[in-house]
Backbone as ProteinMPNN parsed JSONL, in Angstrom:
{"seq_chain_A": "MIKALLISIGLMCVSGAAMAADVQYDLQVDGITCPFCVATSEKALKKIEGVKHVTADLETGIISVCADESVVFTDEQLKELFLDKGFTYKSMTKRDGCTISLSEATEQ", "coords_chain_A": {"N_chain_A": [[86.666, 50.382, 104.787], [88.982, 52.045, 104.583], [88.055, 53.358, 103.159], [85.82, 54.916, 104.364], [87.201, 55.804, 106.732], [88.476, 57.58, 105.16], [86.27, 60.037, 104.521], [85.139, 60.074, 106.985], [87.883, 61.812, 108.1], [87.896, 64.14, 106.228], [85.108, 65.112, 106.102], [85.743, 65.902, 108.921], [88.06, 68.133, 108.019], [86.313, 69.408, 106.858], [84.373, 70.285, 108.41], [85.672, 71.247, 110.598], [87.291, 74.185, 108.855], [84.887, 75.52, 108.952], [83.948, 76.226, 111.488], [85.465, 77.486, 111.43], [85.131, 81.339, 112.638], [84.801, 84.418, 111.668], [84.865, 87.844, 111.841], [83.465, 91.075, 112.0], [84.533, 94.289, 111.588], [83.328, 97.412, 111.523], [84.713, 100.905, 110.35], [84.56, 104.28, 111.113], [85.492, 106.559, 109.341], [86.921, 109.666, 109.26], [87.0, 112.21, 106.048], [87.732, 110.551, 103.885], [86.9, 111.051, 100.649], [86.618, 110.301, 97.827], [87.126, 108.332, 95.105], [89.303, 107.233, 95.334], [91.131, 107.72, 97.948], [89.391, 105.642, 98.937], [90.555, 103.182, 97.549], [93.19, 103.611, 98.572], [92.614, 103.205, 101.483], [91.696, 100.932, 101.636], [94.18, 99.405, 100.262], [95.757, 99.684, 102.23], [95.089, 98.446, 104.56], [94.35, 95.546, 103.513], [96.638, 94.793, 103.719], [97.19, 93.899, 106.029], [97.759, 90.675, 107.879], [95.01, 88.528, 107.844], [92.811, 89.615, 107.261], [90.106, 89.281, 105.097], [88.518, 90.885, 103.29], [87.483, 93.92, 102.324], [85.373, 97.102, 102.33], [84.14, 99.792, 101.395], [82.247, 102.967, 102.254], [81.352, 105.853, 100.56], [79.977, 108.299, 101.404], [79.245, 107.393, 103.796], [81.517, 107.186, 105.351], [82.507, 105.307, 106.149], [84.316, 102.53, 106.945], [83.971, 98.903, 106.278], [85.538, 95.655, 107.411], [86.017, 92.296, 106.817], [87.237, 89.64, 108.623], [89.341, 86.916, 109.878], [88.927, 85.507, 113.034], [91.295, 86.082, 114.599], [91.874, 88.737, 114.299], [92.704, 91.588, 115.58], [91.744, 94.646, 116.389], [92.947, 98.194, 117.259], [92.099, 100.728, 118.845], [94.474, 102.492, 118.897], [96.321, 101.621, 116.832], [94.703, 101.131, 114.737], [94.178, 104.774, 114.417], [97.073, 105.028, 113.671], [97.128, 103.931, 111.203], [95.331, 105.404, 109.482], [95.817, 107.755, 109.907], [98.935, 107.948, 108.857], [97.932, 107.729, 105.764], [96.127, 109.972, 105.901], [93.756, 110.06, 107.308], [91.342, 110.81, 109.07], [90.939, 108.58, 112.03], [87.836, 107.845, 113.612], [86.1, 106.027, 114.925], [85.407, 102.49, 115.844], [83.052, 99.745, 115.225], [82.904, 96.5, 116.741], [81.898, 93.179, 115.327], [79.97, 90.005, 115.046], [81.012, 87.549, 112.59], [79.94, 88.335, 109.206], [79.062, 90.742, 106.927], [79.137, 91.6, 104.87], [78.664, 91.195, 101.302], [80.371, 89.104, 99.171], [79.888, 90.154, 96.188], [80.476, 93.208, 97.179], [82.661, 93.891, 98.068], [86.425, 94.087, 98.399], [88.248, 91.481, 97.478], [91.451, 90.355, 99.211]], "CA_chain_A": [[87.327, 51.001, 106.032], [89.819, 52.458, 104.202], [86.804, 54.896, 102.494], [84.949, 55.684, 105.648], [88.286, 56.619, 107.235], [88.937, 58.698, 104.612], [85.529, 60.182, 104.377], [85.844, 60.793, 108.369], [88.94, 62.506, 107.943], [87.492, 64.595, 105.017], [83.978, 65.702, 107.116], [86.616, 66.756, 110.179], [88.411, 69.18, 107.867], [85.694, 70.769, 106.513], [83.721, 71.319, 109.811], [86.967, 72.831, 111.092], [87.305, 75.231, 108.368], [83.191, 75.977, 108.884], [83.838, 76.731, 113.019], [86.44, 79.475, 112.275], [84.685, 82.007, 113.099], [84.915, 85.589, 110.77], [84.431, 88.827, 112.672], [83.599, 92.593, 111.104], [84.769, 95.534, 112.102], [82.872, 98.85, 111.132], [85.122, 102.177, 110.903], [84.542, 105.502, 111.092], [86.595, 107.412, 108.895], [87.007, 110.904, 108.401], [88.136, 112.728, 105.148], [87.328, 109.447, 102.815], [85.636, 111.861, 100.285], [86.973, 109.648, 96.541], [87.318, 106.476, 95.201], [91.062, 106.825, 95.596], [90.838, 107.945, 98.767], [88.947, 104.309, 98.675], [91.801, 102.608, 97.197], [94.245, 103.769, 99.128], [92.59, 102.459, 102.64], [91.843, 99.265, 101.188], [95.12, 98.548, 100.305], [96.82, 99.625, 103.888], [94.088, 97.445, 105.731], [94.722, 94.643, 103.194], [98.714, 94.75, 104.642], [97.141, 93.076, 107.553], [96.736, 89.057, 107.475], [93.638, 87.603, 108.588], [91.523, 90.215, 106.363], [89.677, 89.215, 103.983], [87.219, 91.396, 102.629], [87.256, 95.574, 103.034], [84.508, 97.537, 101.354], [83.844, 101.201, 102.499], [81.395, 103.617, 101.793], [81.829, 107.25, 100.72], [78.542, 108.896, 101.974], [78.716, 107.465, 105.953], [82.747, 107.295, 105.592], [82.308, 104.013, 106.865], [84.934, 100.878, 105.636], [84.151, 97.493, 106.435], [86.432, 95.491, 107.119], [85.734, 91.396, 106.915], [88.835, 89.415, 108.688], [88.85, 85.973, 110.885], [89.427, 86.17, 114.181], [93.037, 86.293, 115.041], [92.059, 89.758, 113.71], [92.213, 92.664, 116.742], [92.63, 95.823, 115.862], [92.837, 98.583, 118.417], [92.088, 102.104, 118.68], [95.718, 103.333, 118.455], [96.266, 101.534, 115.748], [93.771, 102.249, 113.334], [94.195, 106.252, 114.276], [98.063, 105.446, 113.016], [97.248, 103.639, 109.821], [94.903, 105.982, 108.951], [96.809, 109.273, 109.962], [99.585, 107.985, 107.904], [97.058, 107.495, 104.901], [95.961, 111.59, 105.117], [92.893, 110.91, 106.901], [91.008, 110.251, 110.889], [89.788, 107.159, 112.416], [87.172, 107.918, 114.495], [85.332, 105.325, 115.732], [84.796, 101.481, 115.771], [82.067, 98.701, 115.834], [82.986, 94.86, 116.577], [80.642, 92.345, 115.637], [80.973, 88.222, 115.115], [80.203, 87.425, 111.577], [80.167, 89.094, 108.12], [77.625, 90.644, 106.294], [80.087, 92.494, 103.599], [79.117, 90.121, 100.626], [81.459, 89.305, 98.522], [79.946, 90.865, 95.399], [80.799, 93.975, 97.394], [83.586, 93.44, 98.653], [87.226, 93.647, 97.468], [88.695, 90.421, 98.227], [92.572, 89.931, 99.434]], "C_chain_A": [[88.116, 52.33, 105.786], [88.951, 53.793, 104.034], [86.373, 55.372, 103.151], [85.941, 56.225, 106.361], [88.67, 57.874, 106.577], [87.817, 59.983, 104.596], [85.375, 61.018, 105.916], [86.513, 62.234, 108.405], [88.508, 63.443, 107.118], [86.414, 65.78, 105.412], [85.047, 66.585, 107.821], [87.129, 67.978, 109.74], [88.136, 69.84, 107.114], [84.86, 71.224, 107.591], [84.715, 72.017, 110.863], [87.213, 73.827, 110.159], [85.992, 75.486, 108.727], [83.445, 76.546, 110.393], [84.506, 78.024, 112.812], [85.42, 80.795, 111.895], [85.077, 83.752, 112.411], [84.349, 86.873, 111.683], [84.404, 89.79, 111.491], [83.556, 93.833, 111.962], [84.224, 96.795, 110.985], [83.679, 100.2, 111.472], [84.838, 103.245, 110.471], [85.313, 106.326, 110.354], [86.494, 109.0, 108.409], [87.532, 111.665, 107.177], [88.327, 111.448, 103.806], [86.374, 109.902, 102.349], [85.825, 111.125, 98.291], [87.241, 108.472, 96.306], [88.82, 106.339, 95.353], [91.622, 107.188, 97.35], [90.332, 106.174, 99.955], [89.535, 103.397, 99.052], [92.821, 102.499, 98.338], [94.026, 103.104, 101.156], [92.702, 101.189, 102.542], [93.197, 98.462, 101.231], [96.46, 98.39, 102.062], [95.715, 98.73, 104.634], [94.207, 96.072, 104.593], [96.025, 93.663, 103.469], [98.527, 93.402, 105.877], [96.49, 91.952, 106.968], [96.032, 89.0, 108.7], [92.472, 88.436, 107.823], [91.203, 89.988, 105.415], [89.137, 90.357, 103.184], [87.189, 92.974, 102.818], [86.123, 95.892, 101.709], [84.457, 99.06, 102.213], [82.416, 101.728, 101.532], [80.816, 104.998, 102.193], [80.626, 108.217, 101.593], [78.697, 109.097, 103.385], [80.389, 108.137, 106.091], [83.099, 106.26, 106.924], [83.456, 102.914, 106.425], [84.673, 100.073, 106.915], [85.086, 96.795, 106.797], [86.125, 93.942, 107.521], [87.106, 90.397, 107.522], [88.199, 88.329, 109.878], [89.499, 86.458, 112.615], [90.079, 86.371, 115.189], [93.024, 87.686, 114.581], [91.505, 90.644, 114.854], [93.193, 93.877, 116.853], [92.893, 96.818, 117.033], [92.488, 100.104, 118.215], [93.481, 103.228, 117.916], [96.193, 103.116, 117.396], [95.725, 101.762, 114.459], [94.282, 104.21, 113.423], [96.183, 106.205, 113.601], [98.034, 105.261, 111.746], [96.488, 104.403, 109.382], [95.431, 107.804, 108.323], [97.922, 109.046, 109.047], [98.92, 107.694, 106.521], [96.596, 109.366, 104.668], [94.517, 111.636, 106.171], [92.306, 110.674, 108.976], [90.43, 109.615, 111.273], [89.418, 107.97, 113.195], [86.531, 107.008, 115.503], [85.435, 103.69, 115.241], [83.783, 100.726, 116.45], [82.53, 97.501, 115.643], [82.015, 94.146, 116.192], [81.132, 91.111, 115.349], [79.968, 88.634, 113.506], [80.531, 88.628, 110.779], [78.989, 89.734, 107.64], [78.359, 91.632, 105.266], [79.686, 90.895, 102.18], [80.303, 90.324, 99.802], [80.854, 90.003, 97.115], [80.156, 93.173, 95.331], [81.751, 94.739, 97.724], [85.044, 93.129, 97.69], [88.192, 92.809, 98.437], [90.845, 90.615, 97.786], [92.826, 89.057, 98.294]], "O_chain_A": [[88.031, 53.368, 106.443], [89.093, 54.891, 104.571], [86.279, 56.576, 102.913], [85.637, 57.347, 106.764], [89.059, 58.913, 107.112], [88.376, 61.078, 104.656], [85.461, 62.239, 106.041], [86.019, 63.34, 108.623], [89.34, 64.235, 107.561], [86.596, 66.98, 105.206], [85.272, 67.744, 107.471], [86.98, 68.962, 110.465], [88.835, 70.68, 106.548], [84.621, 72.423, 107.733], [84.569, 72.962, 111.639], [87.475, 74.811, 110.851], [86.394, 76.583, 109.114], [82.967, 77.68, 110.437], [84.413, 79.097, 113.408], [85.087, 81.017, 110.731], [85.971, 84.221, 113.115], [83.256, 86.698, 112.22], [84.962, 89.634, 110.404], [82.726, 94.21, 112.79], [84.689, 96.992, 109.862], [83.518, 100.707, 112.582], [84.824, 103.316, 109.242], [86.006, 106.997, 111.118], [86.042, 109.379, 107.329], [88.752, 111.804, 107.263], [89.11, 111.641, 102.876], [85.237, 109.731, 102.79], [85.01, 111.61, 97.507], [87.56, 107.623, 97.139], [89.375, 105.248, 95.483], [92.69, 106.693, 97.709], [90.705, 105.782, 101.061], [89.481, 102.784, 100.118], [93.175, 101.456, 98.89], [94.938, 102.714, 101.884], [93.492, 100.431, 103.105], [93.443, 97.414, 101.829], [97.296, 97.65, 102.581], [96.179, 98.467, 105.744], [94.049, 95.149, 105.392], [96.275, 92.458, 103.445], [99.23, 92.504, 106.34], [95.531, 91.83, 106.206], [96.226, 89.242, 109.891], [91.327, 87.987, 107.771], [91.908, 90.415, 104.501], [89.778, 90.518, 102.145], [86.642, 93.193, 103.899], [85.988, 95.315, 100.63], [84.704, 99.267, 103.401], [81.816, 101.203, 100.594], [80.228, 105.386, 103.203], [81.022, 108.774, 102.617], [78.517, 110.099, 104.076], [80.634, 109.191, 106.677], [83.63, 106.354, 108.031], [83.273, 102.467, 105.293], [84.958, 100.324, 108.086], [86.066, 97.44, 106.423], [85.89, 93.925, 108.729], [88.085, 90.433, 106.776], [87.191, 88.5, 110.563], [90.2, 87.362, 113.071], [89.749, 86.71, 116.326], [94.165, 88.102, 114.379], [90.318, 90.643, 115.18], [94.368, 94.122, 117.128], [93.119, 96.167, 118.054], [92.758, 100.536, 117.094], [93.54, 104.109, 117.057], [96.591, 104.073, 116.732], [96.133, 102.36, 113.463], [94.698, 104.766, 112.407], [96.615, 107.25, 113.115], [98.638, 106.018, 110.985], [96.812, 104.369, 108.195], [95.448, 108.523, 107.324], [98.037, 109.984, 108.258], [99.848, 107.181, 105.895], [96.698, 109.949, 103.589], [93.931, 112.718, 106.212], [93.092, 110.407, 109.886], [89.219, 109.73, 111.085], [90.179, 108.829, 113.642], [86.463, 107.238, 116.71], [85.569, 103.625, 114.019], [83.509, 100.781, 117.649], [82.671, 97.163, 114.467], [80.974, 94.45, 116.773], [82.339, 90.874, 115.326], [79.004, 89.356, 113.253], [81.115, 89.63, 111.191], [77.897, 89.259, 107.954], [77.671, 92.618, 104.999], [80.319, 89.839, 102.18], [81.025, 91.317, 99.713], [81.784, 90.743, 96.793], [80.082, 94.015, 94.435], [81.779, 95.97, 97.713], [85.092, 92.386, 96.71], [88.703, 93.087, 99.521], [91.396, 90.86, 96.712], [93.896, 88.455, 98.204]]}, "name": "protein", "num_of_chains": 1, "seq": "MIKALLISIGLMCVSGAAMAADVQYDLQVDGITCPFCVATSEKALKKIEGVKHVTADLETGIISVCADESVVFTDEQLKELFLDKGFTYKSMTKRDGCTISLSEATEQ"}
């Protein structure tokens, strides 16, 4: 009886964690031209609670951020964040779930 109860509680904990959805933000940023630029931006984004992974594509100027669903970016917040780093925030696309693989992402 106790064993069955413990198994049930364990399964509920695991299923609750699996139900927490992630979101991905793809941020178009101008001025990111080198690995140092990427590192500076990643560091600033990782300071935001709930951000899990960050990756950047220098060729396209897109920074992808995987975060838990509690993270909600605003255009004003991102404009200020990137302006402080010397870059120009252009736009944001949000999608449910993350397509960033752990091998290409920098974990927090």
